[in-house]
């Protein structure tokens, strides 16, 4: 019932001395064939991983092993599996490596879960980017409507109020103050519309990027509300 493969390798003779029964379940190959030909192991490794698997196995002799090596194998039926393999050196009385022992396990399901998680994270990033684009598009649309449509309507209203003031009857001087107040109010509304339009879609973001936009916002806050602001930005691309 042990799921891991325990193996013992003769480094001097370059042959497998022992592999536990789980080898046949994971690799789909017989242990007798592995005992007869050590190449059974290397020939089962995925072509893209074979160089790494061989090199890391040999490096275990110099570094003592113990590190997990992850690579893919191809079973006789064509199934591809991921395995995690650890090798440990065994030295003789002279301190020379003469055998290696190790343990290998099937990590295919874990790799599949990691890949699904990676794909989910990529989809989430993609959806977040699309959401930001949609929000920016909507802000741009509202900004254009405020600036082009409402702004023009207010400009026309201001022009008409001025026309009324010019055409007023000389005997109705009280209309002068009312018209002046109306013009001032229209001017204030126009300025607010311009400010809202600019805040919704500041051109500095499109022209220079995020960081200059943040600096510009801080400067505007300082000027409008008379408050002190400071910005501390590190490790961000200049054009971002």
PDB file of C-alpha atoms in Angstrom:
ATOM      1  CA  UNK A   1       0.000   0.000   0.000  1.00  0.00           C
ATOM      2  CA  UNK A   2       3.013   2.324   0.083  1.00  0.00           C
ATOM      3  CA  UNK A   3       2.574   4.893  -2.688  1.00  0.00           C
ATOM      4  CA  UNK A   4       6.211   6.037  -2.871  1.00  0.00           C
ATOM      5  CA  UNK A   5       8.969   4.269  -4.738  1.00  0.00           C
ATOM      6  CA  UNK A   6      12.011   3.348  -2.655  1.00  0.00           C
ATOM      7  CA  UNK A   7      15.079   2.611  -4.773  1.00  0.00           C
ATOM      8  CA  UNK A   8      18.723   1.659  -4.333  1.00  0.00           C
ATOM      9  CA  UNK A   9      21.362   2.302  -6.980  1.00  0.00           C
ATOM     10  CA  UNK A  10      24.906   0.981  -7.334  1.00  0.00           C
ATOM     11  CA  UNK A  11      26.974   4.003  -8.380  1.00  0.00           C
ATOM     12  CA  UNK A  12      30.073   2.005  -9.274  1.00  0.00           C
ATOM     13  CA  UNK A  13      28.302  -0.505 -11.526  1.00  0.00           C
ATOM     14  CA  UNK A  14      25.619   1.990 -12.682  1.00  0.00           C
ATOM     15  CA  UNK A  15      22.720  -0.371 -12.063  1.00  0.00           C
ATOM     16  CA  UNK A  16      19.549  -0.442  -9.991  1.00  0.00           C
ATOM     17  CA  UNK A  17      19.766  -2.874  -7.081  1.00  0.00           C
ATOM     18  CA  UNK A  18      16.216  -2.438  -5.816  1.00  0.00           C
ATOM     19  CA  UNK A  19      12.944  -0.622  -6.556  1.00  0.00           C
ATOM     20  CA  UNK A  20       9.793  -1.063  -4.462  1.00  0.00           C
ATOM     21  CA  UNK A  21       6.554  -2.368  -6.048  1.00  0.00           C
ATOM     22  CA  UNK A  22       5.135   1.159  -6.402  1.00  0.00           C
ATOM     23  CA  UNK A  23       7.574   1.647  -9.296  1.00  0.00           C
ATOM     24  CA  UNK A  24       5.463  -0.602 -11.511  1.00  0.00           C
ATOM     25  CA  UNK A  25       2.312   1.320 -10.597  1.00  0.00           C
ATOM     26  CA  UNK A  26       3.761   4.772 -11.250  1.00  0.00           C
ATOM     27  CA  UNK A  27       6.086   4.063 -14.182  1.00  0.00           C
ATOM     28  CA  UNK A  28       3.931   1.315 -15.679  1.00  0.00           C
ATOM     29  CA  UNK A  29       7.064  -0.760 -16.273  1.00  0.00           C
ATOM     30  CA  UNK A  30       8.425  -3.945 -14.714  1.00  0.00           C
ATOM     31  CA  UNK A  31      11.110  -3.882 -12.061  1.00  0.00           C
ATOM     32  CA  UNK A  32      12.877  -6.802 -13.765  1.00  0.00           C
ATOM     33  CA  UNK A  33      13.418  -4.673 -16.883  1.00  0.00           C
ATOM     34  CA  UNK A  34      14.795  -1.866 -14.708  1.00  0.00           C
ATOM     35  CA  UNK A  35      17.194  -4.243 -12.954  1.00  0.00           C
ATOM     36  CA  UNK A  36      18.374  -5.558 -16.308  1.00  0.00           C
ATOM     37  CA  UNK A  37      18.818  -2.138 -17.929  1.00  0.00           C
ATOM     38  CA  UNK A  38      19.374   1.071 -15.979  1.00  0.00           C
ATOM     39  CA  UNK A  39      18.480   2.920 -19.192  1.00  0.00           C
ATOM     40  CA  UNK A  40      14.846   1.940 -18.572  1.00  0.00           C
ATOM     41  CA  UNK A  41      14.706   4.889 -16.177  1.00  0.00           C
ATOM     42  CA  UNK A  42      16.279   7.476 -18.466  1.00  0.00           C
ATOM     43  CA  UNK A  43      14.305   6.267 -21.494  1.00  0.00           C
ATOM     44  CA  UNK A  44      11.039   6.775 -19.599  1.00  0.00           C
ATOM     45  CA  UNK A  45      11.722  10.480 -18.945  1.00  0.00           C
ATOM     46  CA  UNK A  46       9.969  13.126 -21.021  1.00  0.00           C
ATOM     47  CA  UNK A  47      12.307  14.427 -23.789  1.00  0.00           C
ATOM     48  CA  UNK A  48      12.073  17.980 -22.436  1.00  0.00           C
ATOM     49  CA  UNK A  49      13.145  16.875 -18.953  1.00  0.00           C
ATOM     50  CA  UNK A  50      15.704  14.150 -19.616  1.00  0.00           C
ATOM     51  CA  UNK A  51      18.793  16.394 -19.573  1.00  0.00           C
ATOM     52  CA  UNK A  52      17.745  17.982 -16.287  1.00  0.00           C
ATOM     53  CA  UNK A  53      16.938  14.622 -14.691  1.00  0.00           C
ATOM     54  CA  UNK A  54      20.274  13.086 -15.663  1.00  0.00           C
ATOM     55  CA  UNK A  55      22.328  16.125 -14.651  1.00  0.00           C
ATOM     56  CA  UNK A  56      20.597  16.615 -11.303  1.00  0.00           C
ATOM     57  CA  UNK A  57      21.027  12.900 -10.533  1.00  0.00           C
ATOM     58  CA  UNK A  58      24.766  13.123 -11.185  1.00  0.00           C
ATOM     59  CA  UNK A  59      25.060  16.355  -9.181  1.00  0.00           C
ATOM     60  CA  UNK A  60      23.686  14.571  -6.118  1.00  0.00           C
ATOM     61  CA  UNK A  61      27.059  12.842  -5.826  1.00  0.00           C
ATOM     62  CA  UNK A  62      28.872  16.156  -5.310  1.00  0.00           C
ATOM     63  CA  UNK A  63      26.279  17.959  -3.200  1.00  0.00           C
ATOM     64  CA  UNK A  64      25.096  15.000  -1.138  1.00  0.00           C
ATOM     65  CA  UNK A  65      21.599  14.945  -2.600  1.00  0.00           C
ATOM     66  CA  UNK A  66      18.432  15.333  -0.611  1.00  0.00           C
ATOM     67  CA  UNK A  67      16.919  17.920  -2.929  1.00  0.00           C
ATOM     68  CA  UNK A  68      13.616  17.179  -4.662  1.00  0.00           C
ATOM     69  CA  UNK A  69      13.888  16.831  -8.426  1.00  0.00           C
ATOM     70  CA  UNK A  70      10.644  17.164 -10.367  1.00  0.00           C
ATOM     71  CA  UNK A  71      10.357  15.814 -13.883  1.00  0.00           C
ATOM     72  CA  UNK A  72       7.889  14.123 -16.192  1.00  0.00           C
ATOM     73  CA  UNK A  73       7.832  10.504 -17.283  1.00  0.00           C
ATOM     74  CA  UNK A  74       6.003   8.838 -20.147  1.00  0.00           C
ATOM     75  CA  UNK A  75       4.323   5.522 -19.399  1.00  0.00           C
ATOM     76  CA  UNK A  76       4.104   2.735 -22.005  1.00  0.00           C
ATOM     77  CA  UNK A  77       0.450   3.626 -22.622  1.00  0.00           C
ATOM     78  CA  UNK A  78       1.445   7.215 -23.461  1.00  0.00           C
ATOM     79  CA  UNK A  79       0.259   8.743 -20.180  1.00  0.00           C
ATOM     80  CA  UNK A  80       2.430  11.570 -18.865  1.00  0.00           C
ATOM     81  CA  UNK A  81       3.062  11.759 -15.134  1.00  0.00           C
ATOM     82  CA  UNK A  82       4.982  14.106 -12.871  1.00  0.00           C
ATOM     83  CA  UNK A  83       7.288  12.607 -10.249  1.00  0.00           C
ATOM     84  CA  UNK A  84       9.249  14.111  -7.382  1.00  0.00           C
ATOM     85  CA  UNK A  85      12.490  12.223  -6.800  1.00  0.00           C
ATOM     86  CA  UNK A  86      15.031  12.612  -3.968  1.00  0.00           C
ATOM     87  CA  UNK A  87      18.441  10.962  -4.031  1.00  0.00           C
ATOM     88  CA  UNK A  88      20.845  10.461  -1.107  1.00  0.00           C
ATOM     89  CA  UNK A  89      24.457   9.334  -1.362  1.00  0.00           C
ATOM     90  CA  UNK A  90      25.888   6.420   0.618  1.00  0.00           C
ATOM     91  CA  UNK A  91      29.634   6.430   1.211  1.00  0.00           C
ATOM     92  CA  UNK A  92      31.995   3.614   2.069  1.00  0.00           C
ATOM     93  CA  UNK A  93      34.639   3.601   4.809  1.00  0.00           C
ATOM     94  CA  UNK A  94      36.945   5.658   2.583  1.00  0.00           C
ATOM     95  CA  UNK A  95      34.332   8.350   2.110  1.00  0.00           C
ATOM     96  CA  UNK A  96      33.691   7.369  -1.500  1.00  0.00           C
ATOM     97  CA  UNK A  97      30.200   7.246  -2.970  1.00  0.00           C
ATOM     98  CA  UNK A  98      29.372   3.693  -3.846  1.00  0.00           C
ATOM     99  CA  UNK A  99      25.604   3.631  -3.611  1.00  0.00           C
ATOM    100  CA  UNK A 100      22.649   5.976  -3.816  1.00  0.00           C
ATOM    101  CA  UNK A 101      19.256   5.566  -2.211  1.00  0.00           C
ATOM    102  CA  UNK A 102      16.137   7.547  -2.915  1.00  0.00           C
ATOM    103  CA  UNK A 103      12.409   7.968  -2.802  1.00  0.00           C
ATOM    104  CA  UNK A 104      10.120   8.982  -5.646  1.00  0.00           C
ATOM    105  CA  UNK A 105       6.430   9.822  -5.638  1.00  0.00           C
ATOM    106  CA  UNK A 106       3.719  10.624  -8.141  1.00  0.00           C
ATOM    107  CA  UNK A 107       2.835  14.343  -7.965  1.00  0.00           C
ATOM    108  CA  UNK A 108       0.692  14.507 -11.112  1.00  0.00           C
ATOM    109  CA  UNK A 109      -2.467  15.569  -9.292  1.00  0.00           C
ATOM    110  CA  UNK A 110      -0.595  18.298  -7.438  1.00  0.00           C
ATOM    111  CA  UNK A 111       0.841  19.601 -10.703  1.00  0.00           C
ATOM    112  CA  UNK A 112      -2.626  19.599 -12.275  1.00  0.00           C
ATOM    113  CA  UNK A 113      -3.988  21.569  -9.314  1.00  0.00           C
ATOM    114  CA  UNK A 114      -1.097  24.056  -9.578  1.00  0.00           C
ATOM    115  CA  UNK A 115      -1.764  24.493 -13.300  1.00  0.00           C
ATOM    116  CA  UNK A 116      -5.474  25.068 -12.686  1.00  0.00           C
ATOM    117  CA  UNK A 117      -4.619  27.619 -10.002  1.00  0.00           C
ATOM    118  CA  UNK A 118      -2.215  29.352 -12.385  1.00  0.00           C
ATOM    119  CA  UNK A 119      -4.868  29.462 -15.099  1.00  0.00           C
ATOM    120  CA  UNK A 120      -7.419  30.827 -12.622  1.00  0.00           C
ATOM    121  CA  UNK A 121      -4.984  33.556 -11.550  1.00  0.00           C
ATOM    122  CA  UNK A 122      -4.329  34.451 -15.186  1.00  0.00           C
ATOM    123  CA  UNK A 123      -8.084  34.615 -15.887  1.00  0.00           C
ATOM    124  CA  UNK A 124      -8.558  36.779 -12.806  1.00  0.00           C
ATOM    125  CA  UNK A 125      -5.814  39.147 -13.944  1.00  0.00           C
ATOM    126  CA  UNK A 126      -7.358  39.253 -17.401  1.00  0.00           C
ATOM    127  CA  UNK A 127     -10.822  39.972 -16.004  1.00  0.00           C
ATOM    128  CA  UNK A 128      -9.414  42.659 -13.703  1.00  0.00           C
ATOM    129  CA  UNK A 129      -7.680  44.287 -16.654  1.00  0.00           C
ATOM    130  CA  UNK A 130     -10.886  44.159 -18.712  1.00  0.00           C
ATOM    131  CA  UNK A 131     -12.827  45.663 -15.799  1.00  0.00           C
ATOM    132  CA  UNK A 132     -10.344  48.499 -15.481  1.00  0.00           C
ATOM    133  CA  UNK A 133     -10.569  49.123 -19.225  1.00  0.00           C
ATOM    134  CA  UNK A 134     -14.372  49.174 -19.044  1.00  0.00           C
ATOM    135  CA  UNK A 135     -14.300  51.578 -16.088  1.00  0.00           C
ATOM    136  CA  UNK A 136     -11.830  53.834 -17.866  1.00  0.00           C
ATOM    137  CA  UNK A 137     -13.962  53.756 -21.015  1.00  0.00           C
ATOM    138  CA  UNK A 138     -17.063  54.700 -19.018  1.00  0.00           C
ATOM    139  CA  UNK A 139     -15.237  57.516 -17.256  1.00  0.00           C
ATOM    140  CA  UNK A 140     -14.022  58.781 -20.608  1.00  0.00           C
ATOM    141  CA  UNK A 141     -17.553  58.668 -22.003  1.00  0.00           C
ATOM    142  CA  UNK A 142     -18.983  60.560 -19.039  1.00  0.00           C
ATOM    143  CA  UNK A 143     -16.161  63.084 -19.244  1.00  0.00           C
ATOM    144  CA  UNK A 144     -16.828  63.704 -22.920  1.00  0.00           C
ATOM    145  CA  UNK A 145     -20.574  64.053 -22.336  1.00  0.00           C
ATOM    146  CA  UNK A 146     -20.028  66.534 -19.519  1.00  0.00           C
ATOM    147  CA  UNK A 147     -17.505  68.522 -21.493  1.00  0.00           C
ATOM    148  CA  UNK A 148     -19.136  68.428 -24.928  1.00  0.00           C
ATOM    149  CA  UNK A 149     -22.870  68.241 -24.315  1.00  0.00           C
ATOM    150  CA  UNK A 150     -23.512  69.760 -20.897  1.00  0.00           C
ATOM    151  CA  UNK A 151     -20.668  72.242 -21.297  1.00  0.00           C
ATOM    152  CA  UNK A 152     -22.035  73.461 -24.614  1.00  0.00           C
ATOM    153  CA  UNK A 153     -25.567  73.718 -23.216  1.00  0.00           C
ATOM    154  CA  UNK A 154     -24.344  75.843 -20.320  1.00  0.00           C
ATOM    155  CA  UNK A 155     -22.380  78.054 -22.705  1.00  0.00           C
ATOM    156  CA  UNK A 156     -25.529  78.592 -24.775  1.00  0.00           C
ATOM    157  CA  UNK A 157     -27.499  79.344 -21.602  1.00  0.00           C
ATOM    158  CA  UNK A 158     -24.919  81.915 -20.573  1.00  0.00           C
ATOM    159  CA  UNK A 159     -25.111  83.544 -24.002  1.00  0.00           C
ATOM    160  CA  UNK A 160     -28.894  83.758 -23.825  1.00  0.00           C
ATOM    161  CA  UNK A 161     -28.822  85.283 -20.342  1.00  0.00           C
ATOM    162  CA  UNK A 162     -26.415  87.931 -21.617  1.00  0.00           C
ATOM    163  CA  UNK A 163     -28.740  88.620 -24.532  1.00  0.00           C
ATOM    164  CA  UNK A 164     -31.643  89.065 -22.148  1.00  0.00           C
ATOM    165  CA  UNK A 165     -29.596  91.502 -20.097  1.00  0.00           C
ATOM    166  CA  UNK A 166     -28.801  93.583 -23.171  1.00  0.00           C
ATOM    167  CA  UNK A 167     -32.421  93.634 -24.281  1.00  0.00           C
ATOM    168  CA  UNK A 168     -33.923  94.414 -20.889  1.00  0.00           C
ATOM    169  CA  UNK A 169     -36.113  97.509 -20.571  1.00  0.00           C
ATOM    170  CA  UNK A 170     -34.299 100.520 -19.170  1.00  0.00           C
ATOM    171  CA  UNK A 171     -37.209 100.917 -16.777  1.00  0.00           C
ATOM    172  CA  UNK A 172     -36.510  97.559 -15.190  1.00  0.00           C
ATOM    173  CA  UNK A 173     -33.092  98.061 -13.584  1.00  0.00           C
ATOM    174  CA  UNK A 174     -33.858  95.384 -11.028  1.00  0.00           C
ATOM    175  CA  UNK A 175     -33.322  92.796 -13.757  1.00  0.00           C
ATOM    176  CA  UNK A 176     -29.661  93.785 -14.017  1.00  0.00           C
ATOM    177  CA  UNK A 177     -28.721  92.332 -10.640  1.00  0.00           C
ATOM    178  CA  UNK A 178     -30.749  89.174 -11.307  1.00  0.00           C
ATOM    179  CA  UNK A 179     -29.109  88.644 -14.689  1.00  0.00           C
ATOM    180  CA  UNK A 180     -25.641  89.277 -13.268  1.00  0.00           C
ATOM    181  CA  UNK A 181     -26.285  86.718 -10.525  1.00  0.00           C
ATOM    182  CA  UNK A 182     -27.543  84.218 -13.108  1.00  0.00           C
ATOM    183  CA  UNK A 183     -24.414  84.701 -15.241  1.00  0.00           C
ATOM    184  CA  UNK A 184     -22.167  84.234 -12.210  1.00  0.00           C
ATOM    185  CA  UNK A 185     -24.030  81.046 -11.323  1.00  0.00           C
ATOM    186  CA  UNK A 186     -23.665  79.706 -14.869  1.00  0.00           C
ATOM    187  CA  UNK A 187     -19.929  80.499 -14.763  1.00  0.00           C
ATOM    188  CA  UNK A 188     -19.600  78.563 -11.514  1.00  0.00           C
ATOM    189  CA  UNK A 189     -21.482  75.589 -12.965  1.00  0.00           C
ATOM    190  CA  UNK A 190     -19.318  75.615 -16.104  1.00  0.00           C
ATOM    191  CA  UNK A 191     -16.171  75.609 -13.979  1.00  0.00           C
ATOM    192  CA  UNK A 192     -17.480  72.709 -11.871  1.00  0.00           C
ATOM    193  CA  UNK A 193     -18.365  70.749 -15.006  1.00  0.00           C
ATOM    194  CA  UNK A 194     -14.857  71.303 -16.361  1.00  0.00           C
ATOM    195  CA  UNK A 195     -13.306  70.177 -13.085  1.00  0.00           C
ATOM    196  CA  UNK A 196     -15.478  67.042 -12.898  1.00  0.00           C
ATOM    197  CA  UNK A 197     -14.720  66.248 -16.537  1.00  0.00           C
ATOM    198  CA  UNK A 198     -10.997  66.630 -15.894  1.00  0.00           C
ATOM    199  CA  UNK A 199     -11.140  64.486 -12.747  1.00  0.00           C
ATOM    200  CA  UNK A 200     -13.010  61.726 -14.586  1.00  0.00           C
ATOM    201  CA  UNK A 201     -10.485  61.535 -17.385  1.00  0.00           C
ATOM    202  CA  UNK A 202      -7.342  63.577 -16.635  1.00  0.00           C
ATOM    203  CA  UNK A 203      -5.343  64.039 -19.832  1.00  0.00           C
ATOM    204  CA  UNK A 204      -2.097  63.819 -17.893  1.00  0.00           C
ATOM    205  CA  UNK A 205      -2.720  60.084 -17.357  1.00  0.00           C
ATOM    206  CA  UNK A 206      -2.885  59.494 -21.101  1.00  0.00           C
ATOM    207  CA  UNK A 207       0.002  61.818 -21.905  1.00  0.00           C
ATOM    208  CA  UNK A 208       2.538  61.118 -19.149  1.00  0.00           C
ATOM    209  CA  UNK A 209       1.351  58.100 -17.114  1.00  0.00           C
ATOM    210  CA  UNK A 210       0.218  57.203 -13.609  1.00  0.00           C
ATOM    211  CA  UNK A 211       3.007  58.682 -11.465  1.00  0.00           C
ATOM    212  CA  UNK A 212       2.846  62.204 -13.004  1.00  0.00           C
ATOM    213  CA  UNK A 213      -0.942  61.967 -12.653  1.00  0.00           C
ATOM    214  CA  UNK A 214      -0.613  61.242  -8.924  1.00  0.00           C
ATOM    215  CA  UNK A 215       1.797  64.150  -8.495  1.00  0.00           C
ATOM    216  CA  UNK A 216      -0.591  66.449 -10.348  1.00  0.00           C
ATOM    217  CA  UNK A 217      -3.474  65.330  -8.112  1.00  0.00           C
ATOM    218  CA  UNK A 218      -1.424  66.061  -4.999  1.00  0.00           C
ATOM    219  CA  UNK A 219      -0.551  69.520  -6.284  1.00  0.00           C
ATOM    220  CA  UNK A 220      -4.215  70.247  -7.030  1.00  0.00           C
ATOM    221  CA  UNK A 221      -5.229  69.149  -3.525  1.00  0.00           C
ATOM    222  CA  UNK A 222      -2.587  71.425  -2.025  1.00  0.00           C
ATOM    223  CA  UNK A 223      -3.730  74.373  -4.118  1.00  0.00           C
ATOM    224  CA  UNK A 224      -7.468  73.876  -3.665  1.00  0.00           C
ATOM    225  CA  UNK A 225      -7.685  72.823  -0.016  1.00  0.00           C
ATOM    226  CA  UNK A 226      -4.472  74.437   1.298  1.00  0.00           C
ATOM    227  CA  UNK A 227      -3.166  71.179   2.744  1.00  0.00           C
ATOM    228  CA  UNK A 228       0.357  69.805   2.688  1.00  0.00           C
ATOM    229  CA  UNK A 229       0.899  66.631   0.638  1.00  0.00           C
ATOM    230  CA  UNK A 230       3.878  64.365   0.038  1.00  0.00           C
ATOM    231  CA  UNK A 231       4.420  61.407  -2.304  1.00  0.00           C
ATOM    232  CA  UNK A 232       6.694  58.424  -1.732  1.00  0.00           C
ATOM    233  CA  UNK A 233       6.838  56.104  -4.762  1.00  0.00           C
ATOM    234  CA  UNK A 234       9.466  53.374  -5.163  1.00  0.00           C
ATOM    235  CA  UNK A 235      10.163  50.534  -7.591  1.00  0.00           C
ATOM    236  CA  UNK A 236       7.670  51.675 -10.209  1.00  0.00           C
ATOM    237  CA  UNK A 237       8.477  51.993 -13.884  1.00  0.00           C
ATOM    238  CA  UNK A 238       8.954  55.624 -14.891  1.00  0.00           C
ATOM    239  CA  UNK A 239       6.335  55.510 -17.645  1.00  0.00           C
ATOM    240  CA  UNK A 240       3.733  53.684 -15.510  1.00  0.00           C
TER     241      UNK A 240
END
